PDB file of C-alpha atoms in Angstrom:
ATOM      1  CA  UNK A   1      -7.493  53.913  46.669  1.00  0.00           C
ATOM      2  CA  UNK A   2      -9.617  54.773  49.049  1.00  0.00           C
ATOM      3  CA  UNK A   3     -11.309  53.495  52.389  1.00  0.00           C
ATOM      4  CA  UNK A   4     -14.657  52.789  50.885  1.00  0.00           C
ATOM      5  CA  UNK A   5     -12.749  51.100  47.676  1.00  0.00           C
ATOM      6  CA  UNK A   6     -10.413  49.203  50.017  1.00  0.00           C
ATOM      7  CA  UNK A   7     -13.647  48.020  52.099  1.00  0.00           C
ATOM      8  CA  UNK A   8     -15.232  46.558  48.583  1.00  0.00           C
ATOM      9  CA  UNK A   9     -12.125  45.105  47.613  1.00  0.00           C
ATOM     10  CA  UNK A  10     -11.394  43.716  50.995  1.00  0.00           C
ATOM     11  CA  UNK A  11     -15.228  41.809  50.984  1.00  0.00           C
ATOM     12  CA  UNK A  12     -14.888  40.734  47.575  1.00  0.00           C
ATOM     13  CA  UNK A  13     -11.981  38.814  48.391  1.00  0.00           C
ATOM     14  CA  UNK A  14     -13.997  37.415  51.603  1.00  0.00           C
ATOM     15  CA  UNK A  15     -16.843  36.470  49.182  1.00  0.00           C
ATOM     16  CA  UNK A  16     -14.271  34.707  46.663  1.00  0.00           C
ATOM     17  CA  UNK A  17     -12.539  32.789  49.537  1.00  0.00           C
ATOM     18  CA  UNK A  18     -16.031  31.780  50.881  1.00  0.00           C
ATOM     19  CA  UNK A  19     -17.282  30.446  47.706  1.00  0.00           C
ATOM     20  CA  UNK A  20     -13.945  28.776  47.116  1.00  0.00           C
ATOM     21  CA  UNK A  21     -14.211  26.743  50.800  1.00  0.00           C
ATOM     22  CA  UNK A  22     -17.994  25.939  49.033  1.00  0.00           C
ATOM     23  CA  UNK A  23     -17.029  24.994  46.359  1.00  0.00           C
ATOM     24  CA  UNK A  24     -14.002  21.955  47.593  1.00  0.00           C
ATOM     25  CA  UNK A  25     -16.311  21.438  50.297  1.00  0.00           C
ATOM     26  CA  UNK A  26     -18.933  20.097  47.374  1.00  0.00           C
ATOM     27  CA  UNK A  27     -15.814  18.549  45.735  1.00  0.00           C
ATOM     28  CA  UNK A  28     -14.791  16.054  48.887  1.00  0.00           C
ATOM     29  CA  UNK A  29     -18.472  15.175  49.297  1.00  0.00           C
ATOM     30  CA  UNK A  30     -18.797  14.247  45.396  1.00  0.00           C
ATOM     31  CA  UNK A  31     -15.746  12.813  45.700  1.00  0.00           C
ATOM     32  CA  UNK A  32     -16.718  10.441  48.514  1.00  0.00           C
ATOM     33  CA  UNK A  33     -19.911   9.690  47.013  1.00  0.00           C
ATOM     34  CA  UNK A  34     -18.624   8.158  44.357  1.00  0.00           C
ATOM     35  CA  UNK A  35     -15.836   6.277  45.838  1.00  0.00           C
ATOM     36  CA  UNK A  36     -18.515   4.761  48.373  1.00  0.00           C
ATOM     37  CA  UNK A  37     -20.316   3.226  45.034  1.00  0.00           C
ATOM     38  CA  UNK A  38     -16.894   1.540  43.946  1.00  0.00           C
ATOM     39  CA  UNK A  39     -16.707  -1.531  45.492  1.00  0.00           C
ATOM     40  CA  UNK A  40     -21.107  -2.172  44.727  1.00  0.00           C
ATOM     41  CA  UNK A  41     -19.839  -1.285  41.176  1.00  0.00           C
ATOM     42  CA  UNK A  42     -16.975  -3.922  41.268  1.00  0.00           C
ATOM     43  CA  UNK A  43     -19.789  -6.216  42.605  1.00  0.00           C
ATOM     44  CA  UNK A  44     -21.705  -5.332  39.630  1.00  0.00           C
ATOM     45  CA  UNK A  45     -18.831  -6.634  36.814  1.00  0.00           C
ATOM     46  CA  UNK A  46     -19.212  -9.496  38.983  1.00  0.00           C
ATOM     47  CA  UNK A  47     -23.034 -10.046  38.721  1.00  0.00           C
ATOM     48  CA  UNK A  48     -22.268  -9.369  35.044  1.00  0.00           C
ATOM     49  CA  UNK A  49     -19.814 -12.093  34.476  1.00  0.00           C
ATOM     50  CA  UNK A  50     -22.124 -14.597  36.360  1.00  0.00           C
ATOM     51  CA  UNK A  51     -24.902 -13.644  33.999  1.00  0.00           C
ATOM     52  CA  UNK A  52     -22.674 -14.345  30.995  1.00  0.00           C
ATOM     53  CA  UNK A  53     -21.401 -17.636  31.963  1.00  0.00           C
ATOM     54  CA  UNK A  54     -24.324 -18.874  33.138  1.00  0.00           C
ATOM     55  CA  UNK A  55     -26.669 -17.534  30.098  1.00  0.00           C
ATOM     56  CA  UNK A  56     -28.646 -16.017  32.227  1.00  0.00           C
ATOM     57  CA  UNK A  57     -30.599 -12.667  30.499  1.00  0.00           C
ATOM     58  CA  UNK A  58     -31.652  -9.622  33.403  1.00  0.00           C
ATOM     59  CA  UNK A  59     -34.042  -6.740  32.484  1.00  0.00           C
ATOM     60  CA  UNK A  60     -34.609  -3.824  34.456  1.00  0.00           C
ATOM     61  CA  UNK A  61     -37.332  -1.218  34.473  1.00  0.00           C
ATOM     62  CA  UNK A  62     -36.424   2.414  35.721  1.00  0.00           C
ATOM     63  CA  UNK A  63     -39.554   4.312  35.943  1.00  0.00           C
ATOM     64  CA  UNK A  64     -40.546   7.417  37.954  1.00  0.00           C
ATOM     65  CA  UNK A  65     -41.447  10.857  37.773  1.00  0.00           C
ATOM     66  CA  UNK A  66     -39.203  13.019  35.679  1.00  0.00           C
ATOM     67  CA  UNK A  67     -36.694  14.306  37.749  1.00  0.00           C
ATOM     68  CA  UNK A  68     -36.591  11.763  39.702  1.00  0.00           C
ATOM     69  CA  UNK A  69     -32.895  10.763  39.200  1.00  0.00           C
ATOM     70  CA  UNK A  70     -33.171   7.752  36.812  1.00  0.00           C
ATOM     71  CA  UNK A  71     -30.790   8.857  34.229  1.00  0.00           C
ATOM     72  CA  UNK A  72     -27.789   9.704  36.808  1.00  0.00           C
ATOM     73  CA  UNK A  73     -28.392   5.966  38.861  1.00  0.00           C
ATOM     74  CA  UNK A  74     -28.222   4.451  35.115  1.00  0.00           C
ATOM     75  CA  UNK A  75     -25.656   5.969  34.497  1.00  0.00           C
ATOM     76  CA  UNK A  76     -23.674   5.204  37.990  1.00  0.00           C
ATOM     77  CA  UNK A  77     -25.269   1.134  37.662  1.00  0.00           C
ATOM     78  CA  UNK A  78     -23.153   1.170  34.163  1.00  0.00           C
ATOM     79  CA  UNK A  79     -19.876   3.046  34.524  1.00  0.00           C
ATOM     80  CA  UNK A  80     -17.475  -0.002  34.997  1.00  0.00           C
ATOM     81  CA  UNK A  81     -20.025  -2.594  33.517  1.00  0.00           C
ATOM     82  CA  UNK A  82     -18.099  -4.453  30.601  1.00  0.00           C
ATOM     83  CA  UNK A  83     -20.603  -2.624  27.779  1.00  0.00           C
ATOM     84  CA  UNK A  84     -19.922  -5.590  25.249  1.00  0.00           C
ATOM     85  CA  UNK A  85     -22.557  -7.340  27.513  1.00  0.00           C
ATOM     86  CA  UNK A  86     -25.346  -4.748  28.478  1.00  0.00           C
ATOM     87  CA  UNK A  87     -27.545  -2.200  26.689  1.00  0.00           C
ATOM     88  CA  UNK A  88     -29.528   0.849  28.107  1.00  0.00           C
ATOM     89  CA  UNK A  89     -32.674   1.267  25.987  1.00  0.00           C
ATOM     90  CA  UNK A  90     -34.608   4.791  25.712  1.00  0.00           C
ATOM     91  CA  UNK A  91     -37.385   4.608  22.861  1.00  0.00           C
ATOM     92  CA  UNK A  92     -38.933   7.322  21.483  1.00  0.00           C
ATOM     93  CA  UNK A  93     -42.285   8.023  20.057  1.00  0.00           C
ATOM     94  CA  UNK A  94     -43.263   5.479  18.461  1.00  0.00           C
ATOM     95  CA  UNK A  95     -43.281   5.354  14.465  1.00  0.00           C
ATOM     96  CA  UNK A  96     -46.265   4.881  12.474  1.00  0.00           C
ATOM     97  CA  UNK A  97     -45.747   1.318  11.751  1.00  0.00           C
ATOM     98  CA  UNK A  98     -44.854   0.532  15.479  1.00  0.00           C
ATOM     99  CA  UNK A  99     -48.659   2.823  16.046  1.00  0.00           C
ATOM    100  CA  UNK A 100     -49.946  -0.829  13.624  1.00  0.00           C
ATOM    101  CA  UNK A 101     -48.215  -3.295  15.916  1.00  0.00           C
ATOM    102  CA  UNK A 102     -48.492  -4.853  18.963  1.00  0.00           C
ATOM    103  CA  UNK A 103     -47.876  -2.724  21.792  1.00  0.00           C
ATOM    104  CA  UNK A 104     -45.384  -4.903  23.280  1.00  0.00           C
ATOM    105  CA  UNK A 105     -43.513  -5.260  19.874  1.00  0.00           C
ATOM    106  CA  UNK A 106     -41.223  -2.879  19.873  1.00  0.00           C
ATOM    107  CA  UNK A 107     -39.609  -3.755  23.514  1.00  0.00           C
ATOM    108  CA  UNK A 108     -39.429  -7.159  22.581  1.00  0.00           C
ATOM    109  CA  UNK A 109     -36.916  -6.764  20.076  1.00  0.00           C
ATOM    110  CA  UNK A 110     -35.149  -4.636  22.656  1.00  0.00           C
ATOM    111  CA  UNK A 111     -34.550  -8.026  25.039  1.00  0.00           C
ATOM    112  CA  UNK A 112     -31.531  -9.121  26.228  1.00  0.00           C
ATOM    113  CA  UNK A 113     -29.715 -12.535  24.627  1.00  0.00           C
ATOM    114  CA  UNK A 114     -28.348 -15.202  27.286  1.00  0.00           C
ATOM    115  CA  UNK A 115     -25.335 -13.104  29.423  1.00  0.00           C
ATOM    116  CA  UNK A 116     -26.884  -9.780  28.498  1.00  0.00           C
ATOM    117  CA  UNK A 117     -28.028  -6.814  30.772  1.00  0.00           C
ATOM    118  CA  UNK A 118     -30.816  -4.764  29.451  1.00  0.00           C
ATOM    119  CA  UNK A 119     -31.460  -1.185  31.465  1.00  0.00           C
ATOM    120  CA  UNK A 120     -34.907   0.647  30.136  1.00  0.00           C
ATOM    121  CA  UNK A 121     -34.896   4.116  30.979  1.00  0.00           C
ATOM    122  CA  UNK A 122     -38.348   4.072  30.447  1.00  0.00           C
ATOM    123  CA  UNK A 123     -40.225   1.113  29.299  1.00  0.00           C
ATOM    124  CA  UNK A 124     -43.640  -0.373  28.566  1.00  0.00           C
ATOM    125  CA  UNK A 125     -44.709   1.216  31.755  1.00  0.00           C
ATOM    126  CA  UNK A 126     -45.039   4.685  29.749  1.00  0.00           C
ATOM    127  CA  UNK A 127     -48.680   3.542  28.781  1.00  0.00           C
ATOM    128  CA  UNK A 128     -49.339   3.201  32.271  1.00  0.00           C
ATOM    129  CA  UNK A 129     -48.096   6.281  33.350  1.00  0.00           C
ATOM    130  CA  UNK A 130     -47.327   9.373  31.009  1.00  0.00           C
ATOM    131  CA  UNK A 131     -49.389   8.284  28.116  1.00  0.00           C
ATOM    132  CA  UNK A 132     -53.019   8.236  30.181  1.00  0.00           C
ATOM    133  CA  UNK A 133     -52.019  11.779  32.022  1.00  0.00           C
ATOM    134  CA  UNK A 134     -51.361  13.446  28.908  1.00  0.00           C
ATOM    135  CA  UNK A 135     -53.809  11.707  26.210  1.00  0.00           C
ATOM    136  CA  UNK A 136     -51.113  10.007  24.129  1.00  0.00           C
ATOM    137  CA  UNK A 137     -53.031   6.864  24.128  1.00  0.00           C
ATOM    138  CA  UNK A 138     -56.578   6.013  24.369  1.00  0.00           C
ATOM    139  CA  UNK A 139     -59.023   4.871  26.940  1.00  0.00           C
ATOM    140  CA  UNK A 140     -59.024   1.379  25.423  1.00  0.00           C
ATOM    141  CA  UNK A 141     -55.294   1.219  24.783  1.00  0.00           C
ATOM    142  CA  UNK A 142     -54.972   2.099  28.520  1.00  0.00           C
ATOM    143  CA  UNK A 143     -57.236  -0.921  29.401  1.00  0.00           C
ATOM    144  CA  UNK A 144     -55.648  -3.123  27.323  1.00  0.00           C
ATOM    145  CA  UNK A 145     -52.462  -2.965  28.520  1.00  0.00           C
ATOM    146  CA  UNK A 146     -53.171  -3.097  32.106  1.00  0.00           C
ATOM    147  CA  UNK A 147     -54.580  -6.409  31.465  1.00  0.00           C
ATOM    148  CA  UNK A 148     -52.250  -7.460  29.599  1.00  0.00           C
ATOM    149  CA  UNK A 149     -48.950  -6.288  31.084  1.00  0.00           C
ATOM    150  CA  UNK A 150     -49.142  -8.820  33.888  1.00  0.00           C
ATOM    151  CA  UNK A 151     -49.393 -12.396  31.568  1.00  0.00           C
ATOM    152  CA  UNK A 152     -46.474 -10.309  28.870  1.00  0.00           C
ATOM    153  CA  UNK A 153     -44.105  -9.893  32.084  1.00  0.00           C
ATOM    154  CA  UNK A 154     -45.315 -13.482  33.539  1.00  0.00           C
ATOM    155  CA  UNK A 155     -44.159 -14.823  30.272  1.00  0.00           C
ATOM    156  CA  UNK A 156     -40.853 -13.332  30.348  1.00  0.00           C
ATOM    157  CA  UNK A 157     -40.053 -14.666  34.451  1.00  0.00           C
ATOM    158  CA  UNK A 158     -41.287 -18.072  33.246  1.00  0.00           C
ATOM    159  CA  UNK A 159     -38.889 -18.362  30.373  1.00  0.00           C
ATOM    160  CA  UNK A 160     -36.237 -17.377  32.667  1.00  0.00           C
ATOM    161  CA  UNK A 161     -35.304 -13.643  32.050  1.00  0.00           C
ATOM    162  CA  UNK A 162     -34.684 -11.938  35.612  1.00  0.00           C
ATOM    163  CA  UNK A 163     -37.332  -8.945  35.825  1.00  0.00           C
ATOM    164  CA  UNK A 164     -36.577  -5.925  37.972  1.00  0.00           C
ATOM    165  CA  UNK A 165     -38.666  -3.098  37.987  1.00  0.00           C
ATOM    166  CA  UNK A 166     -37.648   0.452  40.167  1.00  0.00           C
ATOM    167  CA  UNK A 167     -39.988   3.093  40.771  1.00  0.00           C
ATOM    168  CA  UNK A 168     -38.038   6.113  41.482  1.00  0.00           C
ATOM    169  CA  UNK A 169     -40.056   8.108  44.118  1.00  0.00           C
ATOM    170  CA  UNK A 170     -39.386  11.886  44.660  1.00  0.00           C
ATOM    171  CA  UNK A 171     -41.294  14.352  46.264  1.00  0.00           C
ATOM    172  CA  UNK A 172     -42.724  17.566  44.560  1.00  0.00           C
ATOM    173  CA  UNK A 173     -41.069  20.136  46.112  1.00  0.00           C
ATOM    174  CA  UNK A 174     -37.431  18.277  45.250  1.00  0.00           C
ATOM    175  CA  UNK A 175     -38.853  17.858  41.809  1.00  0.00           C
ATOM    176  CA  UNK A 176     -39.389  21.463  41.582  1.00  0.00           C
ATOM    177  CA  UNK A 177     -36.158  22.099  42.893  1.00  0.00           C
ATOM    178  CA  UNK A 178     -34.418  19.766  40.368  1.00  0.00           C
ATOM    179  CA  UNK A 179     -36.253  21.575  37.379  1.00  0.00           C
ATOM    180  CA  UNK A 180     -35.475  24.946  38.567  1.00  0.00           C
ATOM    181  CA  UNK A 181     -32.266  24.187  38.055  1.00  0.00           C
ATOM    182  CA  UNK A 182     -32.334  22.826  35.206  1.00  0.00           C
ATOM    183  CA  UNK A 183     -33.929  25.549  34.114  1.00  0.00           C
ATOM    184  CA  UNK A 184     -30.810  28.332  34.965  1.00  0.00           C
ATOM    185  CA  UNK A 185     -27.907  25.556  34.384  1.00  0.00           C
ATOM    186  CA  UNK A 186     -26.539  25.423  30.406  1.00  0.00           C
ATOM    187  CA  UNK A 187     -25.548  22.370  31.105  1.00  0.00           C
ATOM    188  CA  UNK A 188     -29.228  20.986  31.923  1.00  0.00           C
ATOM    189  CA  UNK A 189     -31.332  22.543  29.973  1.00  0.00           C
ATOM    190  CA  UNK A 190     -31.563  20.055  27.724  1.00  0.00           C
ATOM    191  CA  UNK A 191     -32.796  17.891  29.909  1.00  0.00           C
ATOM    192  CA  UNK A 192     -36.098  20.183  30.207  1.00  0.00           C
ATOM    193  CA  UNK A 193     -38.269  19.087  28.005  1.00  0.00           C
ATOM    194  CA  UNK A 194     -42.403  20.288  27.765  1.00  0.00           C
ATOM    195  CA  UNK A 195     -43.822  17.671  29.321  1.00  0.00           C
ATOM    196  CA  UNK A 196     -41.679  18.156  32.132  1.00  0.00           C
ATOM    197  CA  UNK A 197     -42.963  21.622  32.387  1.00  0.00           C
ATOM    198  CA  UNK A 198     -46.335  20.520  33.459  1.00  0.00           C
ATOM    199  CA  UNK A 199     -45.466  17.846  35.415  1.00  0.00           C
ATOM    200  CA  UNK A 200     -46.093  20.131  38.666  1.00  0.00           C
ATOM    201  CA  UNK A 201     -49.511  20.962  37.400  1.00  0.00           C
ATOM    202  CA  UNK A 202     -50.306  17.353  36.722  1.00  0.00           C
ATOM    203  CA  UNK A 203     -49.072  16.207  39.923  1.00  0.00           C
ATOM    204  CA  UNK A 204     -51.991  14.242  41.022  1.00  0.00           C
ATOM    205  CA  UNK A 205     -52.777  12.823  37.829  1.00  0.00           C
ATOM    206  CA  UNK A 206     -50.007  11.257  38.032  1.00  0.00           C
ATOM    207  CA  UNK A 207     -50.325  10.239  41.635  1.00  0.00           C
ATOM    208  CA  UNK A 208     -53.711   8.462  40.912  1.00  0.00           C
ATOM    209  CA  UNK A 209     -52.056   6.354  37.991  1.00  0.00           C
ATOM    210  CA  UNK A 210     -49.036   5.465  39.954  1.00  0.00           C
ATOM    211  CA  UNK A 211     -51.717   4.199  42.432  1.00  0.00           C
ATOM    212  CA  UNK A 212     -54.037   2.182  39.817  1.00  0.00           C
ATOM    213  CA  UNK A 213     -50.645   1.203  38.258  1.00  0.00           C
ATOM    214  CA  UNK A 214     -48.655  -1.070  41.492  1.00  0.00           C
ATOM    215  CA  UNK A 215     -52.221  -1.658  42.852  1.00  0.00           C
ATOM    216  CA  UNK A 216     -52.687  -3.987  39.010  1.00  0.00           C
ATOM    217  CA  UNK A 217     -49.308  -4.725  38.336  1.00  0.00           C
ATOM    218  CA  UNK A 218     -47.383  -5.440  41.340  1.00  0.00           C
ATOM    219  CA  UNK A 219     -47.009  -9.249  40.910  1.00  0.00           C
ATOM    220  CA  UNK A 220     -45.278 -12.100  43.075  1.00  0.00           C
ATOM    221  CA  UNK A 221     -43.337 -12.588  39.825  1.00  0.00           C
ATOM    222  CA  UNK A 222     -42.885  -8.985  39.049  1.00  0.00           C
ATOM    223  CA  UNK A 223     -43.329  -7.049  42.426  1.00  0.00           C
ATOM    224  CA  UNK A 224     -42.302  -3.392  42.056  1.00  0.00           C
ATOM    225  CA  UNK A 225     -39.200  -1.929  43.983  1.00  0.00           C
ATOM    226  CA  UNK A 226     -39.666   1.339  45.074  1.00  0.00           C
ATOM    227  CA  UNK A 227     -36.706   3.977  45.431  1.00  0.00           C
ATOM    228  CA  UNK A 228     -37.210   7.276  47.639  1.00  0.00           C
ATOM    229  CA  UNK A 229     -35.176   8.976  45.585  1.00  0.00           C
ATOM    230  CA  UNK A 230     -35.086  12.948  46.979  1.00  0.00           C
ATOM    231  CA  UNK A 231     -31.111  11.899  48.186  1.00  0.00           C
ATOM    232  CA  UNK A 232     -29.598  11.120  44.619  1.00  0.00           C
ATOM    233  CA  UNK A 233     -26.764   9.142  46.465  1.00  0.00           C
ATOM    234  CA  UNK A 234     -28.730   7.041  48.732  1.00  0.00           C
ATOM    235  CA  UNK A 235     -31.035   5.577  45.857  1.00  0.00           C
ATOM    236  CA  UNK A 236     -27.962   5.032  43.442  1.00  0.00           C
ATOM    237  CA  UNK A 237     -26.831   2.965  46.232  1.00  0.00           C
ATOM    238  CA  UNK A 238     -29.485   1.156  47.077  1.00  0.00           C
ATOM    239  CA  UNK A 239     -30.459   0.420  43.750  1.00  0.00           C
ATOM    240  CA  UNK A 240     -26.735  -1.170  42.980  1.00  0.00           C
ATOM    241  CA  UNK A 241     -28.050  -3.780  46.241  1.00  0.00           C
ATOM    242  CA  UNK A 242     -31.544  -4.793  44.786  1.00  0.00           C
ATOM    243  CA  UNK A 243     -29.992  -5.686  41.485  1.00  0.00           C
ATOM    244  CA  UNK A 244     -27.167  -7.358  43.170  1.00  0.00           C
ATOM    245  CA  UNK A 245     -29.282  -9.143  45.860  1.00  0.00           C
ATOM    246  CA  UNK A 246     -31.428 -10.106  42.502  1.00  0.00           C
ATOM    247  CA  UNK A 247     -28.446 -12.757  41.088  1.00  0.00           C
ATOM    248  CA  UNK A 248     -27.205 -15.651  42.987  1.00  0.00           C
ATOM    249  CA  UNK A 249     -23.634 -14.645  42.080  1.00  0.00           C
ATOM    250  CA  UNK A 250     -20.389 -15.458  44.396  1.00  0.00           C
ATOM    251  CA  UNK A 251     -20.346 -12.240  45.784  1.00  0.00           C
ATOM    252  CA  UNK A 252     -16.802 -10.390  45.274  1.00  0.00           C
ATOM    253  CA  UNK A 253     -16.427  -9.125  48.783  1.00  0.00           C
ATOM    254  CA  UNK A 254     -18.975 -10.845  51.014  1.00  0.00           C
ATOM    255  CA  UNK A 255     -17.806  -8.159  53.362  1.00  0.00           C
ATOM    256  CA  UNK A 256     -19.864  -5.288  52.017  1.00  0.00           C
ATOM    257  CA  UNK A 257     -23.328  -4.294  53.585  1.00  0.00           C
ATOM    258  CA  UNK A 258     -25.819  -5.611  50.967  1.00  0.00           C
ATOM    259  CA  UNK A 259     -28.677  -4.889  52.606  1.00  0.00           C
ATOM    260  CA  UNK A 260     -30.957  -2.048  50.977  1.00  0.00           C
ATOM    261  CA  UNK A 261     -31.706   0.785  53.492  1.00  0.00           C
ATOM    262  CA  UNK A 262     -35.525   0.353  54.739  1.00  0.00           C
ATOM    263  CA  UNK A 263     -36.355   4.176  54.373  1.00  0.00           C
ATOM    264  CA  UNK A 264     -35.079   4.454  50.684  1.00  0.00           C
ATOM    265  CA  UNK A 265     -36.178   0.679  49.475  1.00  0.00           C
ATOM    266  CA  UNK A 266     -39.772   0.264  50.245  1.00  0.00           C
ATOM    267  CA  UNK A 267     -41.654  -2.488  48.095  1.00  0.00           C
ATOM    268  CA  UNK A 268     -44.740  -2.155  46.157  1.00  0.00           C
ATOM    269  CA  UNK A 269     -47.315  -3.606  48.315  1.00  0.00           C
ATOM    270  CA  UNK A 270     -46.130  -1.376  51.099  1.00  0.00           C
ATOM    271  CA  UNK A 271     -46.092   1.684  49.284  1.00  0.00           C
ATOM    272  CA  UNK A 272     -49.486   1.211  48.112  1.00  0.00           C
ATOM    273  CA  UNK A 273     -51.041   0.488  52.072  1.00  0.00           C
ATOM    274  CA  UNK A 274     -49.065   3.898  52.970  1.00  0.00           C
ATOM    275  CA  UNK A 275     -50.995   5.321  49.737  1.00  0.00           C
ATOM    276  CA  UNK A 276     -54.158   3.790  51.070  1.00  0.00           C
ATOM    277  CA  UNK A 277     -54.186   5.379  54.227  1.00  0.00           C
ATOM    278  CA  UNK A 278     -52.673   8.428  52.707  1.00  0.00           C
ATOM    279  CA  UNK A 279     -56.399   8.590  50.848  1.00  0.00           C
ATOM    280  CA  UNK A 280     -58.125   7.629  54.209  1.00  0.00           C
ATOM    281  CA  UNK A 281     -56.800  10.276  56.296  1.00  0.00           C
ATOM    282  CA  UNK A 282     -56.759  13.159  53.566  1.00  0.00           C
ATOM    283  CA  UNK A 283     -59.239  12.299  50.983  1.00  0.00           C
ATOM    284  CA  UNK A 284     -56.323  11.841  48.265  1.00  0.00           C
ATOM    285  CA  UNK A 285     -52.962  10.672  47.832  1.00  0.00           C
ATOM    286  CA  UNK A 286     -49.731  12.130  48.815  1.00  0.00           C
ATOM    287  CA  UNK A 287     -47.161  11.138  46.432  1.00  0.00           C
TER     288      UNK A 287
END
């Protein structure tokens, strides 16, 4: 072999050894991560047996840009949750009967009975949001359910159903970051669909009906929650405290920090003054 082969050899190995310290480096942290959500995840089985013996039915919105992490804080909020006693609801496009019915039809039969959890990834919020930016619904349709969504969700407080509803807030260059790599991962691409594709380019369309969305449905009975949500870990955690701050449950370890971090839980009414003078110092809104 010789000097110059010896050299490559000798740097490969430096390179494999490198990525190797990367690599359990990103291990430990992951690992951590996840062990720090335990005991709010015990907390949760706890909220959830509360819920059943008292009846009680809970409903919460995640809604956000795509990207945004909604799936993997789902997914986190439901891992040890006793799935005899909660549901996670994605609907499609709608079919050409459901086109004929009510709008709010088709979620409705989606509630939660007495002791049941129901997690929309996605909701009736998709009229507000997606369907205006990208002309799946009409002007009209639009109209209608802004005035209406506010009375529906009244409704549904009054006859007792606890109501959360989580914006998931990211910014655009994360978002771009997370569908890059989607893009070059196997194991993402799925998740790329073609309306994520333009959400970059539609940015501020769908800043202005986020805006004209909290500013006519963030309600004393259903305020909106929002999540900054560029630190995956920090919002999955912080969302396990607003649901669990939501129930009146004996909490399982009173020991535990439940209160939600300030600069990743930010409510509705806030978020839409910073969005206000976002649009008086710019001319248009940030995020």
């Amino acid at each position: 072999m010789s000097v110059d082969e010896m050299m490559a050899a000798f740097q490969a190995l430096q390179d494999q050894n490198a990525q190797l310290k990367k690599d359990n480096c990103k291990a430990v942290r992951r690992y951590r991560r996840e062990e720090e959500l335990k005991p709010y995840q015990a907390e949760l089985i706890r909220m959830q047996q509360y819920l059943e013996s008292t009846g009680s039915k809970m409903v919460i919105l995640f809604e956000g840009r795509d990207a945004a992490g909604k799936g993997g804080t789902i997914r986190r909020v439901t891992r040890y949750m006793n799935e005899k006693h909660y549901r996670v609801v994605a609907l499609g496009k709608p079919t050409e009967d459901q086109r004929t019915q009510w709008f709010f039809q088709k979620y409705v039969s989606q509630l939660p009975r007495g002791g049941e959890v129901v997690l929309f990834d996605r909701s009736w919020y998709n009229r507000a949001m997606v369907e205006p930016v990208f002309g799946f619904c009409s002007d009209q349709e639009y109209r209608n359910f802004m005035r209406g969504v506010t009375g529906f969700e009244k409704d549904l407080v009054r006859q007792g159903t606890i109501l959360i509803k989580l914006y998931f807030s990211v910014t655009k260059e994360e978002q771009n970051r997370r569908f890059e790599r989607r893009k070059n991962d196997p194991l993402r691409q799925w998740k790329l669909s073609e309306v994520d594709v333009q959400a970059q380019e539609r940015w501020d369309d769908f800043t202005n009906v986020k805006y004209e969305m909290l500013k006519k449905t963030h309600s004393t009975h259903a305020p909106w929650t929002m999540i900054r949500s560029n630190d995956k870990h920090q919002a999955r955690l912080n969302v396990m405290k607003v649901i669990l701050n939501s129930v009146p449950y004996e909490r399982l370890n009173p020991e535990l920090d439940f209160v939600p971090d300030p600069e990743v839980v930010v409510s509705g009414s806030r978020e839409l003054e910073t969005m206000e003078a976002q649009r008086l110092r710019s001319g248009k809104f940030q995020g």
